[in-house]
Tab-separated table of C-alpha atoms in Angstrom:
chain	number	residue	atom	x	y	z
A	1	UNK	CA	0.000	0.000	0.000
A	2	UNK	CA	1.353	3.250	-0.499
A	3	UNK	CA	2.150	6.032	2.212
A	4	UNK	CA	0.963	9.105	2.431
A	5	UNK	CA	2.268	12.891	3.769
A	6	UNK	CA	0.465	16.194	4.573
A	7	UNK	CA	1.860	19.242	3.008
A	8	UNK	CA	2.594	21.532	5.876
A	9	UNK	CA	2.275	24.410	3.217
A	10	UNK	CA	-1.153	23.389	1.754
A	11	UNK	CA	-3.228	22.878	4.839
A	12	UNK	CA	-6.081	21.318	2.460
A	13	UNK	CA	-4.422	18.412	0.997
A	14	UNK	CA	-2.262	15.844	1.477
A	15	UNK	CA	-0.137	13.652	-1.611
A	16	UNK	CA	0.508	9.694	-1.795
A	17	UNK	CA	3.788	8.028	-2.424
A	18	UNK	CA	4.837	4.634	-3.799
A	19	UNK	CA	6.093	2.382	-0.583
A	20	UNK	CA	9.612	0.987	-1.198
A	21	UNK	CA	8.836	-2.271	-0.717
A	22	UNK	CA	6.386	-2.334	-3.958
A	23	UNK	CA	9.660	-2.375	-5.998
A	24	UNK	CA	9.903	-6.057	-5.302
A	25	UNK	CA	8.993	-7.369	-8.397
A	26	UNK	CA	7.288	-10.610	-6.271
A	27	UNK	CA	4.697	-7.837	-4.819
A	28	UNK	CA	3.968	-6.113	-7.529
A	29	UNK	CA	0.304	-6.718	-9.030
A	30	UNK	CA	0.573	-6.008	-13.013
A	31	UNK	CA	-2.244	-6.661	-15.978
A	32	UNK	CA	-0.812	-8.557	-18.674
A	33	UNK	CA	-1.924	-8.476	-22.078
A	34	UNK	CA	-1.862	-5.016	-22.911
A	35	UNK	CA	0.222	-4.292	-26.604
A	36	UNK	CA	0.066	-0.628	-26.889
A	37	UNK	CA	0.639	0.967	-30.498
A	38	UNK	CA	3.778	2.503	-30.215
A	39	UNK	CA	2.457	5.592	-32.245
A	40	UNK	CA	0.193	6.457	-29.412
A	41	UNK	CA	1.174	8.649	-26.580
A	42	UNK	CA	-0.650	7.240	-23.905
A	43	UNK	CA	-2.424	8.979	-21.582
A	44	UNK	CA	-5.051	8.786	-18.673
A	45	UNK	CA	-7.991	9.129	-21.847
A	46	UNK	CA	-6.649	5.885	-22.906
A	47	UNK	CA	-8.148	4.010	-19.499
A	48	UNK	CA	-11.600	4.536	-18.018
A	49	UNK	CA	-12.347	3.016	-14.066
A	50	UNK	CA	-15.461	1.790	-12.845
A	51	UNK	CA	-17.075	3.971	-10.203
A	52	UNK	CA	-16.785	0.922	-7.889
A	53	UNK	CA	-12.974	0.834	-8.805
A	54	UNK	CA	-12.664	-2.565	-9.600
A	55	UNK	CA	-12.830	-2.948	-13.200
A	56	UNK	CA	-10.217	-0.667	-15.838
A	57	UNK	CA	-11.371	-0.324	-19.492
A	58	UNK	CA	-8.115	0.311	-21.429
A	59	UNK	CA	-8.128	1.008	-25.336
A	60	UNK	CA	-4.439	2.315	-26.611
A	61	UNK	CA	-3.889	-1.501	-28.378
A	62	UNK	CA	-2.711	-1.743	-32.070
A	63	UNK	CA	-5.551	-4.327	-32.860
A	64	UNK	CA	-7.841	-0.954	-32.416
A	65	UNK	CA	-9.702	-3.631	-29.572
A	66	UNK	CA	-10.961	-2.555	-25.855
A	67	UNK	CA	-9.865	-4.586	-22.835
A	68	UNK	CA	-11.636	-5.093	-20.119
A	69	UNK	CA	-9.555	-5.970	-16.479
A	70	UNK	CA	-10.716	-6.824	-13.493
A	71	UNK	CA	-8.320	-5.533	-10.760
A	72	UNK	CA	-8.558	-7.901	-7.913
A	73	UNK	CA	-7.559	-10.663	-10.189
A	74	UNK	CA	-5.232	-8.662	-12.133
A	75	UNK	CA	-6.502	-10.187	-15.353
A	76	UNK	CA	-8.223	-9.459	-18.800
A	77	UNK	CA	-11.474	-10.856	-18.760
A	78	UNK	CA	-13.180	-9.326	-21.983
A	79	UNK	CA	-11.376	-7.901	-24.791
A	80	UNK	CA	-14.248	-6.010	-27.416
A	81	UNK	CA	-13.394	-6.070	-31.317
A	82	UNK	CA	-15.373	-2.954	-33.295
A	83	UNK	CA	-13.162	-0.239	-34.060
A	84	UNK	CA	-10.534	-0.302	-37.555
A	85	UNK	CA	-7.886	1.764	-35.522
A	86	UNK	CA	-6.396	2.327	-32.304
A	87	UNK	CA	-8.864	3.412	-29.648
A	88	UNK	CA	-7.726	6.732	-28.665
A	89	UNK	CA	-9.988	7.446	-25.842
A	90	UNK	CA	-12.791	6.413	-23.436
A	91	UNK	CA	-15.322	7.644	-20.732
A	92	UNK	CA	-17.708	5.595	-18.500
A	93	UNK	CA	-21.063	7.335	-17.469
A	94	UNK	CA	-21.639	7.666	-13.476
A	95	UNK	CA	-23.914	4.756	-13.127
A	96	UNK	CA	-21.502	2.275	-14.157
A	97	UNK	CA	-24.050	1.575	-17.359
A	98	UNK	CA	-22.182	3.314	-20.257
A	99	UNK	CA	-18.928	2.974	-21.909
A	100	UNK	CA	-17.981	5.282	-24.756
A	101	UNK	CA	-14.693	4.666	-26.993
A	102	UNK	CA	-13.555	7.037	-29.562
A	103	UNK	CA	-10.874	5.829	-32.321
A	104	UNK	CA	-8.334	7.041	-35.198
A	105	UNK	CA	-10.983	5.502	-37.228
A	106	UNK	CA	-12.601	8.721	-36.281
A	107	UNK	CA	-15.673	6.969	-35.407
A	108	UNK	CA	-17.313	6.603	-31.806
A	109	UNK	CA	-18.835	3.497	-30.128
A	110	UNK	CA	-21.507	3.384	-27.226
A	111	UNK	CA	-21.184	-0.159	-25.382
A	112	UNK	CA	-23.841	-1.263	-22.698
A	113	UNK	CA	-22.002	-2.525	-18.949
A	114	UNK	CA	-23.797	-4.421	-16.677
A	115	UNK	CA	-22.844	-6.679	-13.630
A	116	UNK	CA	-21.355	-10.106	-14.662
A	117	UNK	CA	-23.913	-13.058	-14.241
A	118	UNK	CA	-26.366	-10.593	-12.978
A	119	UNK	CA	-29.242	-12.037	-14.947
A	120	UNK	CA	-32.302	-13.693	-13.369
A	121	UNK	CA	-32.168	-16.228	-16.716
A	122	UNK	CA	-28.408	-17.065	-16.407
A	123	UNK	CA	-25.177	-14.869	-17.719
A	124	UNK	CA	-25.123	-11.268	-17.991
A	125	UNK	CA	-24.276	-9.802	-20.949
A	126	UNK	CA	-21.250	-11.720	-22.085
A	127	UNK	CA	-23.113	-14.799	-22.713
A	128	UNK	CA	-24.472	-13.011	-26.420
A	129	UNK	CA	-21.281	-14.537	-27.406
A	130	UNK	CA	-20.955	-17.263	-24.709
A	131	UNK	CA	-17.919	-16.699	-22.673
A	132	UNK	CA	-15.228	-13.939	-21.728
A	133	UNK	CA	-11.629	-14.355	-22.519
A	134	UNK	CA	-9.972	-17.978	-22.100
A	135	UNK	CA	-13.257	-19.622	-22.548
A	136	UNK	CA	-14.831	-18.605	-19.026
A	137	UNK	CA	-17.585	-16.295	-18.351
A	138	UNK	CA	-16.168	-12.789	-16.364
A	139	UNK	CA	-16.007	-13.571	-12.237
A	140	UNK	CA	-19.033	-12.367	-10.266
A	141	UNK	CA	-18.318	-8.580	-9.130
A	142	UNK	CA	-17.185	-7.557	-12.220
A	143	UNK	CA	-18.377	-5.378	-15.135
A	144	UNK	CA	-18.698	-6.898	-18.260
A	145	UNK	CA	-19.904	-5.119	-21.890
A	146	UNK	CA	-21.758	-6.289	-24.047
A	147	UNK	CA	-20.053	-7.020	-27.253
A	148	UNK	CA	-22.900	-5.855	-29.205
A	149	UNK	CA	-22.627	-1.903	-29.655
A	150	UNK	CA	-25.663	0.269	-28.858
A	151	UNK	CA	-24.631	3.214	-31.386
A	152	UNK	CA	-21.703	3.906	-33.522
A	153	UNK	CA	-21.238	7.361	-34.020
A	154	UNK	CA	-19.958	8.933	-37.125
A	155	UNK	CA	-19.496	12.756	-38.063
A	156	UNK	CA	-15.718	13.299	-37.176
A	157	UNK	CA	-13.124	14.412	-40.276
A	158	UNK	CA	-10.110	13.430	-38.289
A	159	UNK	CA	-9.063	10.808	-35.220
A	160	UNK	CA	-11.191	11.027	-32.320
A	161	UNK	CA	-9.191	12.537	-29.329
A	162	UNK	CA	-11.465	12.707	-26.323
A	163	UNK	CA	-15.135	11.951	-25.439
A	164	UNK	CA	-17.581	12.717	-22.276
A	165	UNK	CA	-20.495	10.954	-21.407
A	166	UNK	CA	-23.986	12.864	-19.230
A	167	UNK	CA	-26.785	10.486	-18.945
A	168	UNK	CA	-28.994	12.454	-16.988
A	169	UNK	CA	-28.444	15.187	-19.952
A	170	UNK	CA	-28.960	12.430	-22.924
A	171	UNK	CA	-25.792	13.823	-24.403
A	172	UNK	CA	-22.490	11.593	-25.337
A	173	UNK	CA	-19.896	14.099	-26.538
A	174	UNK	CA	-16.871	13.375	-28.729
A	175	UNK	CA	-13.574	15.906	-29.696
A	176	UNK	CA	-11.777	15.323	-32.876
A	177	UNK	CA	-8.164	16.762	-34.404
A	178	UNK	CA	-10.280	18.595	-36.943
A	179	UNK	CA	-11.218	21.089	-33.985
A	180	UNK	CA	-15.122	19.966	-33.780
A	181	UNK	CA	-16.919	18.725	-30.848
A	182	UNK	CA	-19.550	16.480	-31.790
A	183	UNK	CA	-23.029	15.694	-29.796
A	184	UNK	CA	-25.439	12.673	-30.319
A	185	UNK	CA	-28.046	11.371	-27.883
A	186	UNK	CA	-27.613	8.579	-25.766
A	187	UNK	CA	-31.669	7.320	-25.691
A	188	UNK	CA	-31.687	6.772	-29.251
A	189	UNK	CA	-28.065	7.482	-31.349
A	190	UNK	CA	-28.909	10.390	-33.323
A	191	UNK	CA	-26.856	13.784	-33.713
A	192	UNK	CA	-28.008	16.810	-32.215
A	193	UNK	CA	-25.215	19.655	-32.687
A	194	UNK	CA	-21.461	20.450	-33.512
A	195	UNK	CA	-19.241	22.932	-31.766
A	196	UNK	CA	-17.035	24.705	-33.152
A	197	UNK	CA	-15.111	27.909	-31.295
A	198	UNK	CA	-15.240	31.568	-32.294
A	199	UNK	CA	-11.625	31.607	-33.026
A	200	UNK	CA	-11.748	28.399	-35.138
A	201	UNK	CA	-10.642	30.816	-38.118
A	202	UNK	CA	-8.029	32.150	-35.938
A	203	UNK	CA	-6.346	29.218	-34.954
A	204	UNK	CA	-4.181	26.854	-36.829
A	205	UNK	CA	-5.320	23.224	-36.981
A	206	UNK	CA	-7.358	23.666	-33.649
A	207	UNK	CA	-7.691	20.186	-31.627
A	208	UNK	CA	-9.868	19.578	-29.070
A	209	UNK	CA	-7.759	18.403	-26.341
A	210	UNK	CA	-10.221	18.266	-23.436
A	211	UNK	CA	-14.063	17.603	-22.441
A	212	UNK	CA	-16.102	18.129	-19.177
A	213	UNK	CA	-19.359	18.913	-18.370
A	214	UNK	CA	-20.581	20.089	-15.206
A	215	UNK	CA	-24.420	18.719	-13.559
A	216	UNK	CA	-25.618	22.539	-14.286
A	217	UNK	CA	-25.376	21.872	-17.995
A	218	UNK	CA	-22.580	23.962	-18.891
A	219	UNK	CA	-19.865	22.251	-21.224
A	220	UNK	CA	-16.225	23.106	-21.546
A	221	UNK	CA	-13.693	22.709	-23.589
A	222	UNK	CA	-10.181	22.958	-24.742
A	223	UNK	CA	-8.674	23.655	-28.121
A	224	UNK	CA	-5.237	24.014	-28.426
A	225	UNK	CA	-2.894	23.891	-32.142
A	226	UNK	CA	-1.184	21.154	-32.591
A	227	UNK	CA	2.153	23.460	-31.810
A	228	UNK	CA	1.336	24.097	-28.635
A	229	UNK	CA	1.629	28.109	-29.202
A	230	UNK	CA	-2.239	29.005	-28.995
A	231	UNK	CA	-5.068	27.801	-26.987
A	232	UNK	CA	-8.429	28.349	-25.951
A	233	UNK	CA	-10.879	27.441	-22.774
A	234	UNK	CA	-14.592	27.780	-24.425
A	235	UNK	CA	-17.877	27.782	-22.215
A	236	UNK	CA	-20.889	26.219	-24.060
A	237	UNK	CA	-24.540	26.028	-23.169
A	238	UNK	CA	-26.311	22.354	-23.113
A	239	UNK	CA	-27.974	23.969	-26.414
A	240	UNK	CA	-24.285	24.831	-27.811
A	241	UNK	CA	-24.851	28.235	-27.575
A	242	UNK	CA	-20.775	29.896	-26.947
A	243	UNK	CA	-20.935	31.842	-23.808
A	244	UNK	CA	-17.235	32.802	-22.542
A	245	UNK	CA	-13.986	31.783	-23.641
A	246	UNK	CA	-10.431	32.393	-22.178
A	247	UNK	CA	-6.614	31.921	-23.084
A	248	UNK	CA	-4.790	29.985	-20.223
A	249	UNK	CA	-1.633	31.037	-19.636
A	250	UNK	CA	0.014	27.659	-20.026
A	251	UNK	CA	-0.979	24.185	-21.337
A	252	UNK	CA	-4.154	22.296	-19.695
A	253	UNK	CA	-3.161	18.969	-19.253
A	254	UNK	CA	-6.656	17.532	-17.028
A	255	UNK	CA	-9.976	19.517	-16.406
A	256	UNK	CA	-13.007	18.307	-14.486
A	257	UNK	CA	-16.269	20.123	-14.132
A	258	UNK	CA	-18.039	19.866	-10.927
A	259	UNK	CA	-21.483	22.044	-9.802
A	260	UNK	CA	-20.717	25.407	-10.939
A	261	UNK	CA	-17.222	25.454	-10.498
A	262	UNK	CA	-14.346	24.110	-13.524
A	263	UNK	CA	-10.822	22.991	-12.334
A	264	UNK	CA	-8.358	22.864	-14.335
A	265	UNK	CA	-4.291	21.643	-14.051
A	266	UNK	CA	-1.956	23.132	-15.752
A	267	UNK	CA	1.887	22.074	-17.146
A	268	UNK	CA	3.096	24.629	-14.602
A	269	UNK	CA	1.342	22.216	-11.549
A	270	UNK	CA	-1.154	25.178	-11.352
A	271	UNK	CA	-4.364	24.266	-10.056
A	272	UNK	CA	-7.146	26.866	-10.752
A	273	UNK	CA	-10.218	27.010	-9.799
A	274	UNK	CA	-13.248	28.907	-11.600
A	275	UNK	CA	-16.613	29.724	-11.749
A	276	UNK	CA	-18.065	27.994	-15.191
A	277	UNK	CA	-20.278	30.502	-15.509
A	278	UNK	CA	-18.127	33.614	-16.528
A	279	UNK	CA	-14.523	31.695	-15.848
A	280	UNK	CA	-13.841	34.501	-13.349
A	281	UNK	CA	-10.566	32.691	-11.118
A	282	UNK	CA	-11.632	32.100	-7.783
A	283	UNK	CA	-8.632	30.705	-6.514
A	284	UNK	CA	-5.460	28.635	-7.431
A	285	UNK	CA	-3.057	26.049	-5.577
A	286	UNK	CA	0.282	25.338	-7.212
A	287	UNK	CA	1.281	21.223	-6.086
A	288	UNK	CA	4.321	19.998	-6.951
A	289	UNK	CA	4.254	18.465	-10.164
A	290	UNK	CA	2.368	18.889	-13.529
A	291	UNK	CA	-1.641	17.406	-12.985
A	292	UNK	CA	-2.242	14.368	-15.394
A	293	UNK	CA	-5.600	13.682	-14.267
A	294	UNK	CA	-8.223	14.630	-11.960
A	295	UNK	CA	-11.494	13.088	-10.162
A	296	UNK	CA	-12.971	13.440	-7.557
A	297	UNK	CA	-13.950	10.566	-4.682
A	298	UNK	CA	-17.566	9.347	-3.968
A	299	UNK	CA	-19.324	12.466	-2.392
A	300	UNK	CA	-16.888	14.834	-3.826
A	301	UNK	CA	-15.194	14.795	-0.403
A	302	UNK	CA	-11.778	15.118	-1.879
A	303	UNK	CA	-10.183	15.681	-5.520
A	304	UNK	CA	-7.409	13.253	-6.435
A	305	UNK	CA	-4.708	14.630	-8.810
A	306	UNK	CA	-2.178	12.089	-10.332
A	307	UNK	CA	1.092	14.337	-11.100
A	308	UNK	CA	3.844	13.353	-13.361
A	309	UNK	CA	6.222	12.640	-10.604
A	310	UNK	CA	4.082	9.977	-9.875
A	311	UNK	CA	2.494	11.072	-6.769
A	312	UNK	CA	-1.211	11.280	-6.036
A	313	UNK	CA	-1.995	14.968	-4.780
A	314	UNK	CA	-5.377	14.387	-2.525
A	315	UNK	CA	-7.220	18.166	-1.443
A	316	UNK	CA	-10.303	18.171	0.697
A	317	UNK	CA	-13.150	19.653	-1.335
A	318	UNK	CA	-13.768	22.158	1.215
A	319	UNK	CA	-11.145	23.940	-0.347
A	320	UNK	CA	-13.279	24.498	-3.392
A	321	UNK	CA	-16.314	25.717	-1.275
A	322	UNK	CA	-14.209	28.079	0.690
A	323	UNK	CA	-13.609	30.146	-2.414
């Protein structure tokens, strides 16, 4: 298990370390089976984690397939063949009922998860094809998907490079390199809008880097060139009315929406909090390392940062209420 220290500086978090004694290769847990394309950076879009925390969807492989691992066993247990490319991204909806996978193929697939063998007539949802990998259905606790897509979404001019999932708001979003955000409906597949910045003409080859969507129905998101030198935050309504944009300073490299308030982390290891409504800063924390990836815990209690010095940064939420 790894340790954990307070920051005497930052008296609203606290940041994990690896214990020493998980560099004994005999006590380390590892999932096999997972051939990454080597023209892929990976990233935390690549991998999407059950709510309950015990199942990791990972995409990233070069057969353009979806694997499906179930952690206490440390083992693949479904592996889901759709996509012609490498899956570049994926998002799991809050009930633990949705997967979403966007590809190179520039294509996006809705799956359906449900609880292994949780049928009253027999298997779950792996039995359409009769078994999970190795010939065995998944273990009871686990997620499985079923193999059978519920949509495939089309509409995209280049690779898909993030997506976001809101049930309660029927909406399953996808990003693209061709500097489009694309919207279809969960219930029943179809498109509903596109959107596309205000300073799409004023940008060079504009990529939609990042997606989050907050419960108030506000949706943000990142463009930034492919160079790195310009970049945008924009503030959509749930109708895709453009309501606010703004030019960070430096590179976003995770954002996560939550009430009315968007966090974002920086490549400085700037945390910044602001109101989605407007943008207007409320308040910042700088941590020690670049921010990866954010979420928060069950409740919202606490945010949990991953930073690149591979540390987990863990800040009480009242932080965010006191500004």
């Amino acid at each position: 298990m790894p340790g954990c220290r307070s920051d005497k500086a930052n008296p609203h978090g606290f940041s994990f370390f690896k214990d020493n004694t998980m560099h004994n290769p005999r006590s380390m847990k590892r999932i096999g089976g997972a051939c990454f394309d080597p023209s892929l950076v990976l990233s935390d879009k690549v991998f999407a984690a059950s709510n309950d925390g015990k199942t990791i969807f990972c995409g990233g492989h070069w057969d353009g397939s979806v694997g499906v691992f179930f952690i206490s066993k440390a083992k693949i247990i479904q592996v889901l063949h759709r996509h012609l490319d490498v899956v570049t991204c994926l998002a799991v909806d809050g009930a633990d009922s949705l997967l979403m996978s966007g590809s190179k193929d520039t294509t996006c697939i809705l799956w359906a998860i449900g609880p292994a063998n949780s049928s009253a007539n027999g298997p779950g949802v792996a039995s359409v094809v009769g078994v999970g990998v190795g010939g065995t259905y998944p273990p009871a606790g686990s997620l499985e998907v079923d193999p059978r897509p519920l949509f495939t979404f089309y509409g995209h001019d280049a690779p898909v490079t993030c997506v976001s999932l809101c049930a309660e708001l029927d909406m399953a979003m996808s990003g693209s390199e061709d500097g489009t955000v694309n919207i279809h409906s969960i219930q029943d597949g179809c498109f509903m809008l596109s959107l596309i910045p205000p300073t799409y003409a004023n940008m060079c080859g504009p990529e939609v880097s990042l997606l989050a969507m907050s419960s108030m129905g506000y949706i943000a998101v990142y463009f930034e060139e492919k160079t790195g030198t310009n970049r945008h935050l924009d503030i959509y309504s749930v109708n895709g009315k453009h309501l606010f944009a703004h030019r960070p300073q430096h590179p976003i490299l995770s954002m996560v929406g939550r009430g009315d308030h968007l966090l974002t982390g920086d490549i400085a290891g700037m945390l910044s909090i602001r109101e989605i409504h407007g943008l207007a800063l409320l308040s910042m924390m700088t941590l020690e390392a670049p921010m990866t990836s954010m979420s928060f815990a069950p409740g919202a209690t606490h945010l949990l940062a991953s930073l690149t010095d591979g540390n987990v940064a863990v800040i009480n939420a009242q932080f965010f209420s006191s500004s």
